[in-house]
Coordinates of C-alpha atoms in Angstrom, one line a residue:
X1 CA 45.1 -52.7 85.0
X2 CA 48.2 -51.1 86.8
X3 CA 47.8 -47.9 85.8
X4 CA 45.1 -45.0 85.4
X5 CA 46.6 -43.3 81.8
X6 CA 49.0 -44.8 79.3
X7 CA 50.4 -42.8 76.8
X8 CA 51.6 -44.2 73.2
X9 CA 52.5 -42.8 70.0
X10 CA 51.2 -45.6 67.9
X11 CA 49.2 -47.4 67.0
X12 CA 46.8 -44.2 66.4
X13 CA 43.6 -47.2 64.7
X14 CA 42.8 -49.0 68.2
X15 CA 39.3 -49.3 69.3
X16 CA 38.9 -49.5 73.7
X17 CA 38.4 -53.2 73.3
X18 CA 41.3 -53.6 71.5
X19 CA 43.3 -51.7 73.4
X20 CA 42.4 -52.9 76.7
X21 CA 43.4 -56.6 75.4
X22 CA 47.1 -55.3 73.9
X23 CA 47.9 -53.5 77.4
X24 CA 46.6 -56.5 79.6
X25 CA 48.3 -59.3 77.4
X26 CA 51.8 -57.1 77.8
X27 CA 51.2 -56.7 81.6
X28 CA 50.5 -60.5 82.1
X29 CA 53.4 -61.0 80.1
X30 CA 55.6 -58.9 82.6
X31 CA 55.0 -55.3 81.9
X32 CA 58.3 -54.1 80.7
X33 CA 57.8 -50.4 79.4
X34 CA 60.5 -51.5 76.8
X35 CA 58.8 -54.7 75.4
X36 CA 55.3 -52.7 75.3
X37 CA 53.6 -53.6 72.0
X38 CA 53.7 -49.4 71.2
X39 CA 55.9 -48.2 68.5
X40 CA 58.9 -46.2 69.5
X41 CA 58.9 -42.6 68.7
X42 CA 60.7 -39.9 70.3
X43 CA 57.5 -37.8 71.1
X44 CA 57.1 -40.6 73.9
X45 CA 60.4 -39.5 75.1
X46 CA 60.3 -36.1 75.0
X47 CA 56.7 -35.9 76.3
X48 CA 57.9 -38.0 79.4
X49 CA 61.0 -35.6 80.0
X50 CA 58.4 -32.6 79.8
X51 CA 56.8 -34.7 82.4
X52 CA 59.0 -35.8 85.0
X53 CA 60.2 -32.5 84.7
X54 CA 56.8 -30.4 84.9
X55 CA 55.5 -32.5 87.9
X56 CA 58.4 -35.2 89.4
X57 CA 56.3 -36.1 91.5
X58 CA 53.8 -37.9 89.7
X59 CA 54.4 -41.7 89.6
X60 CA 55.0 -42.5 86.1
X61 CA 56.9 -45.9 84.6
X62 CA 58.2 -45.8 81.1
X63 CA 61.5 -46.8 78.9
X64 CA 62.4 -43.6 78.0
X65 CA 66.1 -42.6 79.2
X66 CA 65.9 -40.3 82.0
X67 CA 67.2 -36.7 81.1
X68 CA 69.1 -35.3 84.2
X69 CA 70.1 -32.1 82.3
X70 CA 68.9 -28.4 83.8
X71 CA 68.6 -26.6 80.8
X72 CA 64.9 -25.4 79.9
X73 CA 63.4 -27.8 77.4
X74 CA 63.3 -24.9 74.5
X75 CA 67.4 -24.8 75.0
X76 CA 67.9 -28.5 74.8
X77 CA 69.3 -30.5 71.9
X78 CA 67.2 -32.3 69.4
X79 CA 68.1 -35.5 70.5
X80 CA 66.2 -37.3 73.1
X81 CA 66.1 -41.0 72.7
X82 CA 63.0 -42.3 71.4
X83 CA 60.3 -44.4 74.0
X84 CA 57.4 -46.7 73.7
X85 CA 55.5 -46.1 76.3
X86 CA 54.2 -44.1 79.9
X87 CA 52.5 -45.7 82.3
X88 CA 51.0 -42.8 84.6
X89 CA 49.1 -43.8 88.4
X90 CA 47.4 -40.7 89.0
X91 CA 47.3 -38.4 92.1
X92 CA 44.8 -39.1 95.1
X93 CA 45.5 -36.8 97.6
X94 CA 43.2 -33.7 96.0
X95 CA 41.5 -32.3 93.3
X96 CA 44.5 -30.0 92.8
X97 CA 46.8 -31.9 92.6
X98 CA 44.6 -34.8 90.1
X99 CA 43.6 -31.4 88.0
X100 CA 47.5 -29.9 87.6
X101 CA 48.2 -33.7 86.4
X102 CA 45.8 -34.1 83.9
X103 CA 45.9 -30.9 82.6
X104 CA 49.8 -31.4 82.2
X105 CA 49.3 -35.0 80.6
X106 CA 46.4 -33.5 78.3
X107 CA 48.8 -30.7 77.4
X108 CA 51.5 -32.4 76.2
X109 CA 49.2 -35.0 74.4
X110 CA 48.2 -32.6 72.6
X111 CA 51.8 -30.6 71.8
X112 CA 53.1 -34.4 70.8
X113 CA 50.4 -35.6 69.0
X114 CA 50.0 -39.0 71.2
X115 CA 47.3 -41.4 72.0
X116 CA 45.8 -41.2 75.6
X117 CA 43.9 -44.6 77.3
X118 CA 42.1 -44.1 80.2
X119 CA 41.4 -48.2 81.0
X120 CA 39.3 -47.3 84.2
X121 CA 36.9 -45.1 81.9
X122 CA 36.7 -46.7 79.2
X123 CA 38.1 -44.0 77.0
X124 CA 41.0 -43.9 74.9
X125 CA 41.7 -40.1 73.0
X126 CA 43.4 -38.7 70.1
X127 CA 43.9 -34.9 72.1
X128 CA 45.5 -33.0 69.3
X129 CA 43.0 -34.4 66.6
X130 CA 40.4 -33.3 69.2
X131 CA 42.0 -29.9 69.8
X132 CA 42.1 -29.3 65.7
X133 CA 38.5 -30.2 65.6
X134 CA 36.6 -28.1 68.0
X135 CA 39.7 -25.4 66.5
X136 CA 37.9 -25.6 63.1
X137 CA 34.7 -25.7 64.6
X138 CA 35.0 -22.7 65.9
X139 CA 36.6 -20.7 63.1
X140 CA 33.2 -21.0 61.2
X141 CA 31.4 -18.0 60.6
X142 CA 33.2 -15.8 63.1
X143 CA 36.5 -16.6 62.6
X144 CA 36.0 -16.6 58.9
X145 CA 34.6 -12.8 59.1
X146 CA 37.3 -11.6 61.4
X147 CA 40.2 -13.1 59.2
X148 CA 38.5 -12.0 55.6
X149 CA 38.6 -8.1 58.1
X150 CA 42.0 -8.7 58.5
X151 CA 43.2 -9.3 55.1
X152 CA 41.4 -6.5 53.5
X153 CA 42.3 -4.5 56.3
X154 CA 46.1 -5.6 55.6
X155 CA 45.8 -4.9 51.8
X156 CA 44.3 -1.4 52.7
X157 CA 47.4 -0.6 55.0
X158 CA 49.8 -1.6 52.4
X159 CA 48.3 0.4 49.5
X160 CA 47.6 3.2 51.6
X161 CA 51.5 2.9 53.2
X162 CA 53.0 2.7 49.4
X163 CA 50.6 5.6 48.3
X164 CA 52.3 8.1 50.8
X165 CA 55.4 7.5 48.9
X166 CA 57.6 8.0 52.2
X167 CA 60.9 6.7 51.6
X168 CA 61.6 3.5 54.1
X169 CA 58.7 3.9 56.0
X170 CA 56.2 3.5 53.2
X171 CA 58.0 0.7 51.8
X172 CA 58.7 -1.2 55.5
X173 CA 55.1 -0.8 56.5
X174 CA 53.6 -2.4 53.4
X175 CA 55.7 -5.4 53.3
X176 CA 55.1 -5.6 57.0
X177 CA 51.0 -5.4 55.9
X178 CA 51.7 -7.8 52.9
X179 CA 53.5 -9.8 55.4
X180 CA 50.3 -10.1 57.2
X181 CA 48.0 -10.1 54.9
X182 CA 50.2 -14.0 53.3
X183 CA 49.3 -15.5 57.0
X184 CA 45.9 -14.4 57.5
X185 CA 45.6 -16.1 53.5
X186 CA 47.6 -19.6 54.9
X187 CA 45.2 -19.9 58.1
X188 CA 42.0 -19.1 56.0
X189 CA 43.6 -21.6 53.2
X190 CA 44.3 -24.2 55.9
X191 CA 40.9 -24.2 57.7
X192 CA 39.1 -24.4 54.4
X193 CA 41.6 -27.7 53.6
X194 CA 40.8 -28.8 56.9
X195 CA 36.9 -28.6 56.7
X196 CA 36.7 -29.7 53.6
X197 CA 39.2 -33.2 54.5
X198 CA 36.6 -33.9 57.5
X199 CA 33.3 -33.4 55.5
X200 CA 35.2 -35.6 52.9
X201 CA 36.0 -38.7 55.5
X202 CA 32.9 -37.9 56.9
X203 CA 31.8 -37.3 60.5
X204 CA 33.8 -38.2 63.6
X205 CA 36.8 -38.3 61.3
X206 CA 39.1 -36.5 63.2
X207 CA 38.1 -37.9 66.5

């Protein structure tokens, strides 16, 4: 194949095998990043703006619409043109250089939720389902303990805050506990979801 990653939003169900035989039948047919068999999202297009950006010197082909502007991505419009496809050759000239890449491309797989094929390996990844897994994985037991701590801690602070009866104070530093206390509750409710939907589909399922 041409390149050493390529980097799709979708279809999220291919098996290597598979995979291989969709990229190699759209190279033979000409390789145009904007016939690619990929759907067209615009997490393709602003991951490959992030990326020519990040490192321009990495050789990468793709349909997304070059971005020329200078402001920092966090300041730019929602409204970068959606893209099928990035085609990525990457670095040989030194481990640094082959590490900032991949840690880059892995990065913002990850932040855009995209599908990552390495053809050469043999290997195609799901980063962000990957990233949620070993997430989860970790919460359980310690996590768990330290976030239960928290909340009770949290309550504690906000009934001992509204005990002092300290006008303003005592009522800004319980809702600022309470406050707390409702997102150490969603992350304990959202890892509990989150176990429960893997053990449910069974193992490998977020893989």
């Amino acid at each position: 194949m041409t390149f050493d990653l390529y980097v799709w939003a979708g279809p999220r169900d291919l098996d290597v095998d598979e995979a291989h035989e969709l990229i190699e039948a759209w190279e033979a047919a000409g390789g145009d990043p904007a016939q690619s068999p990929f759907e067209s999202s615009t997490d393709i297009g602003w991951f490959h703006r992030e990326l020519t950006k990040d490192l321009p010197w990495l050789p990468v082909t793709s349909d997304a619409i070059p971005n020329p502007s200078k402001l920092p991505i966090v300041l730019s419009p929602d409204n970068e043109p959606p893209a099928r496809v990035i085609a990525i050759r990457l670095p040989r000239n030194g481990a640094d250089a082959l590490e900032e890449a991949l840690g880059e491309i892995y990065g913002l797989a990850v932040k855009y939720d995209t599908v990552v094929f390495e053809p050469s390996r043999g290997v195609i990844r799901l980063p962000h389902d990957e990233m949620a897994e070993l997430a989860a994985a970790e919460f359980w037991p310690w996590g768990a303990v330290r976030t239960v701590v928290a909340i009770v801690i949290g309550v504690a602070v906000a009934v001992g805050a509204w005990a002092l009866g300290i006008p303003l104070l005592s009522g800004g530093i319980a809702l600022f506990a309470l406050f707390m206390v409702a997102i150490f509750v969603a992350s304990f409710c959202v890892a509990i979801r989150d176990t429960l939907k893997r053990r449910a589909e069974g193992p490998g399922s977020g893989a």
